[in-house]
Each structure stands twice: as structure tokens, then as C-alpha cells.
Short mmCIF file of C-alpha atoms and ligand atoms in Angstrom, two decimals:
data_model
loop_
_atom_site.label_atom_id
_atom_site.label_comp_id
_atom_site.label_asym_id
_atom_site.label_seq_id
_atom_site.Cartn_x
_atom_site.Cartn_y
_atom_site.Cartn_z
CA MET R 1 -39.20 22.42 62.16
CA MET R 2 -39.07 19.61 59.68
CA LEU R 3 -39.76 16.95 62.15
CA GLU R 4 -42.45 19.05 63.66
CA LYS R 5 -44.27 19.41 60.72
CA LEU R 6 -43.79 15.24 60.01
CA SER R 7 -45.64 14.96 63.45
CA THR R 8 -48.48 16.67 62.04
CA PHE R 9 -49.08 14.26 59.38
CA PRO R 10 -52.29 11.95 59.53
CA ASP R 11 -51.41 8.15 60.09
CA VAL R 12 -47.87 9.04 60.90
CA LYS R 13 -46.18 8.10 64.11
CA LEU R 14 -42.92 10.07 64.67
CA PHE R 15 -40.42 8.60 67.00
CA GLU R 16 -37.65 11.60 67.52
CA ASN R 17 -34.30 11.06 68.24
CA ALA R 18 -35.52 7.96 69.99
CA SER R 19 -33.46 4.81 70.54
CA LEU R 20 -33.84 2.84 67.61
CA VAL R 21 -32.68 -0.46 69.34
CA ARG R 22 -36.16 -2.45 68.69
CA PHE R 23 -36.16 -1.56 65.17
CA THR R 24 -33.49 -3.73 64.09
CA THR R 25 -32.80 -7.29 64.75
CA MET R 26 -29.28 -7.17 65.50
CA ARG R 27 -30.42 -4.79 68.33
CA MET R 28 -27.63 -2.71 68.78
CA GLN R 29 -27.76 0.60 70.85
CA VAL R 30 -28.39 3.31 68.31
CA SER R 31 -30.62 6.75 68.41
CA GLY R 32 -32.44 8.38 65.52
CA ASN R 33 -35.44 9.63 64.22
CA LEU R 34 -37.98 7.21 62.90
CA ILE R 35 -41.82 7.65 61.59
CA GLU R 36 -44.21 4.79 61.52
CA ILE R 37 -46.66 5.16 58.37
CA SER R 38 -50.20 3.30 58.25
CA THR R 39 -51.56 4.30 54.93
CA ILE R 40 -50.02 4.48 51.46
CA LYS R 41 -51.94 7.95 51.27
CA ALA R 42 -49.61 9.28 54.27
CA LEU R 43 -46.38 7.46 52.73
CA LYS R 44 -47.45 9.49 49.39
CA GLU R 45 -47.42 12.86 51.13
CA VAL R 46 -44.33 11.80 53.71
CA ILE R 47 -42.31 10.90 50.44
CA SER R 48 -43.06 14.07 48.50
CA PHE R 49 -42.50 16.38 51.58
CA LEU R 50 -38.78 14.49 52.33
CA THR R 51 -38.08 14.69 49.08
CA LEU R 52 -39.08 18.81 48.46
CA ASN R 53 -37.04 18.83 51.72
CA GLN R 54 -33.99 16.77 50.25
CA VAL R 55 -34.14 14.74 53.48
CA ARG R 56 -32.43 11.25 53.26
CA TYR R 57 -34.93 8.29 54.40
CA HIS R 58 -34.50 4.65 54.57
CA LEU R 59 -37.05 1.97 54.70
CA VAL R 60 -36.36 -0.44 57.96
CA GLY R 61 -38.64 -3.11 56.90
CA LEU R 62 -38.30 -5.84 59.74
CA GLY R 63 -34.67 -4.68 60.37
CA ALA R 64 -33.06 -7.53 59.71
CA ASN R 65 -30.19 -7.55 57.35
CA GLN R 66 -29.20 -3.83 58.58
CA VAL R 67 -27.08 -2.02 60.95
CA PHE R 68 -27.51 1.46 61.47
CA ILE R 69 -23.96 3.36 61.79
CA ASN R 70 -24.95 6.90 61.01
CA THR R 71 -28.17 8.04 62.15
CA LYS R 72 -27.64 11.56 61.51
CA ASP R 73 -29.47 13.28 58.68
CA ILE R 74 -31.46 10.44 57.82
CA ILE R 75 -34.88 9.57 58.57
CA PHE R 76 -35.85 5.77 58.94
CA ILE R 77 -39.62 4.67 57.94
CA LYS R 78 -41.10 1.84 59.23
CA LEU R 79 -44.16 0.84 57.12
CA CYS R 80 -47.46 -0.54 59.03
CA PHE R 81 -50.26 -0.95 56.31
CA ASP R 82 -53.06 -3.18 57.51
CA PHE R 83 -53.87 -6.70 55.98
CA ASP R 84 -56.96 -8.25 56.20
CA ASP R 85 -57.33 -12.06 55.96
CA GLU R 86 -60.51 -12.48 55.40
CA LYS R 87 -60.31 -10.70 51.84
CA LEU R 88 -57.65 -13.05 50.92
CA ASP R 89 -57.89 -14.18 47.15
CA LEU R 90 -56.26 -17.20 45.73
CA ASN R 91 -56.92 -15.34 41.90
CA HIS R 92 -55.10 -12.13 43.26
CA LEU R 93 -52.48 -12.76 45.84
CA TYR R 94 -51.82 -8.91 46.12
CA PHE R 95 -50.32 -7.65 49.65
CA PRO R 96 -48.85 -4.70 51.29
CA ALA R 97 -44.98 -4.33 51.12
CA SER R 98 -45.07 -4.33 55.39
CA ILE R 99 -47.12 -7.64 55.37
CA THR R 100 -44.25 -10.31 57.07
CA LEU R 101 -42.49 -13.32 55.33
CA ASN R 102 -43.63 -15.30 58.38
CA LYS R 103 -47.59 -14.15 57.70
CA LEU R 104 -46.94 -15.20 54.29
CA THR R 105 -45.59 -18.50 55.24
CA LYS R 106 -48.63 -19.48 57.35
CA ILE R 107 -50.75 -18.51 54.50
CA ALA R 108 -48.71 -20.82 52.07
CA LYS R 109 -49.38 -23.86 54.52
CA LYS R 110 -52.98 -22.81 55.26
CA HIS R 111 -53.57 -22.99 51.45
CA PHE R 112 -50.83 -25.18 49.90
CA LEU R 113 -49.43 -22.80 47.93
CA GLU R 114 -46.14 -24.58 46.33
CA GLY R 115 -43.40 -22.43 45.95
CA TRP R 116 -43.94 -20.27 48.94
CA GLU R 117 -41.30 -22.65 51.15
CA VAL R 118 -38.49 -20.51 49.24
CA PHE R 119 -38.95 -17.87 51.65
CA THR R 120 -39.41 -19.87 54.78
CA GLY R 121 -37.86 -18.41 58.08
CA ILE R 122 -36.53 -15.28 56.40
CA PRO R 123 -37.26 -12.34 58.82
CA ALA R 124 -38.24 -9.70 56.49
CA SER R 125 -41.25 -7.51 55.04
CA LEU R 126 -42.45 -8.55 51.79
CA GLY R 127 -41.08 -5.11 50.44
CA GLY R 128 -37.69 -5.52 51.91
CA ALA R 129 -37.69 -9.24 50.43
CA ILE R 130 -38.58 -8.00 47.03
CA ALA R 131 -35.80 -5.35 47.04
CA MET R 132 -33.21 -7.72 48.44
CA ASN R 133 -34.65 -10.53 46.38
CA ALA R 134 -34.33 -12.73 49.39
CA GLY R 135 -33.77 -16.68 49.12
CA THR R 136 -32.51 -19.62 51.00
CA ARG R 137 -31.28 -23.06 49.94
CA LEU R 138 -34.97 -23.45 48.21
CA GLY R 139 -34.79 -20.85 45.97
CA GLU R 140 -35.32 -16.92 45.63
CA ILE R 141 -38.21 -14.99 46.10
CA LYS R 142 -37.99 -13.36 42.34
CA ASP R 143 -39.94 -16.53 40.84
CA LEU R 144 -43.02 -15.80 42.85
CA VAL R 145 -43.43 -12.05 42.44
CA GLU R 146 -45.73 -11.19 39.35
CA GLU R 147 -46.01 -7.30 39.67
CA VAL R 148 -44.89 -4.66 41.96
CA ASP R 149 -46.29 -1.49 42.98
CA VAL R 150 -43.55 1.17 43.43
CA LEU R 151 -43.76 4.74 44.90
CA LYS R 152 -41.27 7.16 43.35
CA LYS R 153 -40.16 9.86 44.77
CA ASN R 154 -42.40 12.36 42.77
CA GLY R 155 -45.32 10.97 44.66
CA GLU R 156 -46.43 8.49 41.82
CA VAL R 157 -47.44 4.91 42.04
CA ARG R 158 -46.00 2.92 39.26
CA ASN R 159 -47.00 -0.72 38.73
CA LEU R 160 -44.05 -2.80 37.55
CA LYS R 161 -44.95 -5.90 35.56
CA LYS R 162 -43.07 -9.06 35.72
CA GLU R 163 -40.85 -8.00 32.41
CA ASP R 164 -40.01 -4.97 34.29
CA LEU R 165 -38.49 -6.76 37.16
CA LYS R 166 -34.87 -7.60 36.83
CA PHE R 167 -33.48 -9.34 39.93
CA ILE R 168 -30.11 -10.29 40.77
CA TYR R 169 -28.37 -12.44 43.68
CA ARG R 170 -29.64 -10.72 46.91
CA GLY R 171 -30.57 -7.33 45.12
CA ASN R 172 -32.35 -5.74 41.83
CA SER R 173 -31.63 -3.43 39.24
CA PHE R 174 -35.32 -2.15 38.70
CA LEU R 175 -35.43 0.00 42.06
CA GLU R 176 -34.07 3.54 41.65
CA GLU R 177 -32.43 5.49 45.04
CA GLY R 178 -35.50 6.67 46.83
CA ASP R 179 -38.02 4.22 45.32
CA VAL R 180 -40.27 2.66 48.04
CA ILE R 181 -41.88 -0.60 47.25
CA VAL R 182 -45.69 -0.46 48.36
CA GLY R 183 -47.46 -3.65 47.27
CA ALA R 184 -47.01 -6.82 45.27
CA LYS R 185 -49.18 -9.32 43.42
CA LEU R 186 -47.45 -12.85 44.06
CA SER R 187 -47.99 -16.18 42.18
CA TYR R 188 -47.32 -19.86 43.21
CA SER R 189 -46.56 -23.01 41.39
CA SER R 190 -49.21 -25.37 42.30
CA ILE R 191 -51.40 -26.18 45.28
CA ASN R 192 -49.87 -29.08 46.91
CA GLU R 193 -49.99 -30.34 50.24
CA GLU R 194 -46.23 -31.11 50.15
CA VAL R 195 -45.40 -27.50 50.63
CA VAL R 196 -45.96 -28.19 54.23
CA LYS R 197 -43.69 -30.71 55.09
CA LYS R 198 -40.95 -28.96 52.90
CA ILE R 199 -41.43 -25.64 54.93
CA ASP R 200 -41.34 -27.61 58.20
CA ASN R 201 -38.41 -29.39 57.10
CA TYR R 202 -36.47 -26.31 56.21
CA LEU R 203 -37.49 -24.58 59.26
CA ASP R 204 -35.89 -27.46 61.34
CA TYR R 205 -32.86 -27.35 59.21
CA ARG R 206 -32.61 -24.07 59.66
CA SER R 207 -32.86 -23.90 63.61
CA LYS R 208 -30.12 -26.30 63.45
CA THR R 209 -27.67 -24.58 61.37
CA GLN R 210 -28.14 -20.81 62.27
CA PRO R 211 -28.12 -19.09 65.62
CA LEU R 212 -31.78 -18.19 65.61
CA ASN R 213 -31.95 -17.30 69.17
CA THR R 214 -29.50 -14.53 69.49
CA LYS R 215 -29.46 -10.73 68.11
CA ASN R 216 -27.89 -10.96 65.04
CA CYS R 217 -28.62 -9.37 61.26
CA GLY R 218 -28.77 -12.65 59.13
CA CYS R 219 -25.98 -13.47 57.11
CA ILE R 220 -23.25 -10.60 57.16
CA PHE R 221 -21.47 -11.64 53.53
CA LYS R 222 -23.03 -12.57 50.25
CA ASN R 223 -21.81 -16.10 49.03
CA PRO R 224 -19.07 -15.48 46.56
CA SER R 225 -20.28 -18.37 44.51
CA PRO R 226 -23.07 -20.59 45.19
CA GLY R 227 -20.59 -23.50 45.91
CA LEU R 228 -18.50 -21.25 48.08
CA PRO R 229 -20.56 -20.18 51.06
CA ALA R 230 -19.15 -17.31 53.20
CA GLY R 231 -19.89 -19.27 56.27
CA LYS R 232 -17.98 -22.12 55.48
CA ILE R 233 -14.94 -20.01 54.32
CA ILE R 234 -15.11 -17.91 57.91
CA ASP R 235 -15.61 -21.54 59.47
CA GLU R 236 -12.54 -22.93 57.48
CA LEU R 237 -10.25 -20.17 58.74
CA GLY R 238 -10.79 -20.94 62.19
CA LEU R 239 -12.46 -17.58 63.00
CA LYS R 240 -15.82 -18.79 64.71
CA GLY R 241 -15.99 -17.76 68.07
CA LYS R 242 -13.99 -14.48 67.34
CA GLU R 243 -14.73 -11.77 69.58
CA TYR R 244 -14.40 -8.47 69.47
CA LYS R 245 -16.26 -5.40 71.93
CA GLY R 246 -19.40 -7.39 72.94
CA LEU R 247 -19.86 -9.15 69.09
CA ARG R 248 -19.10 -12.83 68.33
CA ILE R 249 -18.79 -15.02 65.04
CA SER R 250 -21.41 -17.19 65.64
CA LEU R 251 -20.09 -20.75 66.83
CA ILE R 252 -23.37 -22.07 64.86
CA HIS R 253 -22.64 -20.46 61.51
CA GLY R 254 -19.69 -18.38 60.39
CA ASN R 255 -21.69 -15.87 58.32
CA PHE R 256 -23.71 -14.56 61.28
CA ILE R 257 -22.67 -12.25 63.73
CA GLU R 258 -24.09 -12.24 67.44
CA ASN R 259 -24.79 -9.33 69.62
CA PHE R 260 -23.82 -10.82 73.19
CA ASP R 261 -23.35 -7.74 75.51
CA ASN R 262 -24.50 -4.37 73.96
CA ALA R 263 -22.41 -4.10 71.07
CA LYS R 264 -21.87 -0.75 69.30
CA ALA R 265 -22.73 -0.36 65.62
CA SER R 266 -19.35 1.32 65.24
CA ASP R 267 -17.60 -2.00 66.77
CA PHE R 268 -19.40 -3.86 64.10
CA TYR R 269 -18.11 -1.99 61.29
CA ASP R 270 -14.77 -2.35 62.65
CA PHE R 271 -15.33 -5.80 63.32
CA VAL R 272 -16.58 -6.67 59.84
CA GLN R 273 -13.87 -4.75 58.17
CA GLU R 274 -11.22 -6.88 60.10
CA ILE R 275 -13.01 -10.38 59.00
CA LYS R 276 -12.86 -8.71 55.43
CA LYS R 277 -9.39 -7.98 55.70
CA ILE R 278 -8.57 -11.81 56.98
CA VAL R 279 -10.41 -13.11 53.88
CA LYS R 280 -8.89 -11.24 51.71
CA ASP R 281 -5.20 -11.64 52.84
CA LYS R 282 -5.44 -15.34 53.57
CA LEU R 283 -7.33 -16.39 50.32
CA GLY R 284 -7.40 -13.23 48.03
CA ILE R 285 -11.26 -13.30 48.26
CA GLU R 286 -12.89 -9.74 48.28
CA PHE R 287 -16.19 -10.51 50.25
CA GLU R 288 -19.27 -8.36 49.84
CA PHE R 289 -21.69 -7.27 51.95
CA GLU R 290 -25.12 -8.55 52.47
CA VAL R 291 -25.97 -6.46 55.21
CA LYS R 292 -26.68 -2.83 54.56
CA LEU R 293 -24.76 -0.55 56.55
CA ILE R 294 -26.86 2.46 56.80
N1 EPU H 1 -21.15 -24.41 56.62
C1 EPU H 1 -20.19 -24.50 56.84
N2 EPU H 1 -19.87 -23.84 58.34
C2 EPU H 1 -20.40 -22.72 58.55
C3 EPU H 1 -21.48 -22.49 57.85
C4 EPU H 1 -22.01 -23.08 56.97
O1 EPU H 1 -19.36 -25.50 56.76
O2 EPU H 1 -19.88 -22.14 59.60
C5 EPU H 1 -21.60 -24.88 55.09
C6 EPU H 1 -22.59 -25.84 55.43
O3 EPU H 1 -22.66 -26.97 56.29
C7 EPU H 1 -23.54 -26.04 54.02
C8 EPU H 1 -23.07 -24.59 53.18
O4 EPU H 1 -21.77 -24.39 54.27
O5 EPU H 1 -22.73 -27.13 53.41
C9 EPU H 1 -23.88 -23.83 53.07
O6 EPU H 1 -24.64 -23.38 54.40
P1 EPU H 1 -25.84 -23.12 54.69
O7 EPU H 1 -27.06 -24.27 54.18
O8 EPU H 1 -26.00 -22.57 56.14
O9 EPU H 1 -26.18 -21.99 53.66
P2 EPU H 1 -25.54 -20.58 53.25
O10 EPU H 1 -24.98 -20.56 51.98
O11 EPU H 1 -24.48 -20.22 54.71
C10 EPU H 1 -27.78 -19.35 52.69
C11 EPU H 1 -28.31 -17.75 53.03
C12 EPU H 1 -28.60 -17.81 54.37
C13 EPU H 1 -30.05 -19.03 54.00
C14 EPU H 1 -29.44 -20.36 54.00
C15 EPU H 1 -30.18 -21.56 54.31
C16 EPU H 1 -26.44 -16.47 51.78
C17 EPU H 1 -25.61 -15.35 52.32
N3 EPU H 1 -27.16 -16.85 53.17
O12 EPU H 1 -26.73 -19.30 53.65
O13 EPU H 1 -29.37 -16.38 54.15
O14 EPU H 1 -30.81 -18.69 55.38
O15 EPU H 1 -28.78 -20.25 52.96
O16 EPU H 1 -30.74 -21.47 53.17
O17 EPU H 1 -26.99 -16.44 50.76
C18 EPU H 1 -29.31 -14.44 54.87
O18 EPU H 1 -29.54 -13.99 53.74
O19 EPU H 1 -29.10 -13.63 55.65
C19 EPU H 1 -29.45 -15.62 55.00
C20 EPU H 1 -28.87 -15.88 56.65
#
């Protein structure tokens, strides 16, 4: 009944009880309800409708950094807003939340936007990257975010300025439950051709140190501290290559798990809990998840 109604909204495409495999980078078998939304107007209507009907929703972004464990009683939302390259204005770098960091990296290389190298290679949409304060060893996206437009549960869009945007390592404290980032204005530090080299060098580093050609969801655990990378800890405990029901700790990077044989999300959950326990028992370190378990 509720889903039927959603399918009548304009600019909304409903996938009912469908396979969600292609909506996550880890590609684990799972089905559920997902809607693709192509305009802000439609998004406002959908969010107000879901709020009114007390339905839980989750934005999938590009599907990295998340694993869907329990898909019952939740609607997944994928934003597909348009962005017209022709309209790019270097004095007002405003983008829809659904634009990919990959696309932004191309823009950075074309216009020499120094500062944008910090998000090179991260598989994320801009909205997801801001919510997570995505980053690499070159820095975090927080330093580039000038303004964020956030859709609240009541359907109102609020414009948050730099001083309202409080970020933490791989997260933020300005978004409330149910908020949806719809767009953001970015800045850059200078126009400098050197950024092209920085991006290319970093992509090269990443391709050598991360299992990019496998089905994975990015780093599983947050680094306990900047000088103590979770991947290195897992590596030094000799856990690389460890397997469990179609899942394997990457041989290339200890903080990645690869789905090499039709793994199930419930097995993923058991596996990461086991890794967490080994680390706690052997070193007394309490790993925190970077990946979102939904
Ligand atoms: N290391 C090992 N063994 C391993 C993995 C890493 O010894 O199996 C060592 C490396 O040799 C290096 C250090 O640990 O000396 C750090 O490794 P790396 O440069 O790969 O960075 P990281 O801290 O493990 C972070 C981000 C990544 C991001 C990389 C590269 C976190 C949790 N991870 O990883 O982000 O791509 O830097 O810039 O902050 C993600 O967020 O999903 C993610 C993958």
C-alpha cells in the first residue's frame, strides 16, 4: 500500500523487493525496497511522506562503506540529481549531493583545483563523503566544504554555513537522524597545475596498496589513532588471507574484506565481529566500525 503510493510520485523509480546487489560495492546478495529519486522536489515529497508514515530510510550514495544486514522495514534511497558541466562556475562551486567524487576529481584535474586531491579515489557521492568526512592520507573533505544544504524530515531545506559544520574523523555532528544532504558548495585552496600530479601519484599509490579490483566496501574499521592504522594491526596479527564463507581479509590491505564467492551479509557480520574479538583479546584494542552496518 505504502510502496504502491510511492511508485506514483513523479521523478521516483521504485524497485520493490528487488535485488540490491548492484547498489553496494561489496555486492553481497540481499533484497529489499529501493527508490531512485531524480529531483529535489520529489525528494522533499518522499521524505515528508516517509516521515508521516514513520518509515525508516537510508541513503545509499554510491554504496561503498556500507553493508545491508537487515533490509526489512527500511527503504533505501538513491539520489540521481542532474549536473550540467556547462554550468560549472569556479566562483560558485555548488554541486548536487549525488555527484560522484570521481567526477569532481576530473573537474579538479581540468581546472587545477588544488585541495581537491584529498578525496582522490574514494568511491562516494558528495553527500555521502560529506556525511562521513571522507578522507585519505592527503587530508579530509571537511576543509573544502563551504556550505551544505540539508533537507530536514519536515520537508524544509536548511542552508548550513561553514561555522555550523562540525566534522569529526569519518563523521560529523551537524546532521540529525533522517537529515538528507541535497547539495554543497565547495572551495579550493589555489589554482595550481601541480594538483594533477598529486592526484595521479595518489591514485598510483592507492592502486598498489588497496585491492581495488575486488568486491569490497572500503576500510572496515576506523584507525584507532592516526599513527595506528587498523590495516597494519590486522596485518601484524597475521590475519591477512583469513577466510570465512566466501569472504577473505585482503592479502593486499588488512583493513579490507573481499567478497570472493557470493558471500552473505549475515556471514560478513559474524566475520567482522570475530576479527574485532581477536584484536581485543590479543592487543586490548577496541576497533570501531568505519563501515555502516544497516
Ligand atoms: N599497512 C600495513 N599492512 C596493511 C595495511 C597497511 O602495514 O595490510 C601500513 C602501510 O604500509 C602504511 C600504513 O599501514 O604504512 C597506513 O596504510 P595506508 O596508507 O593504506 O592507509 P590506511 O590508514 O590503512 C587510510 C584510510 C583509507 C584511505 C587510505 C589511503 C582509514 C580507516 N582508511 O587507510 O580510506 O584510502 O588511508 O589514503 O582512515 C576508507 O575510508 O574506506 C579507506 C579505505
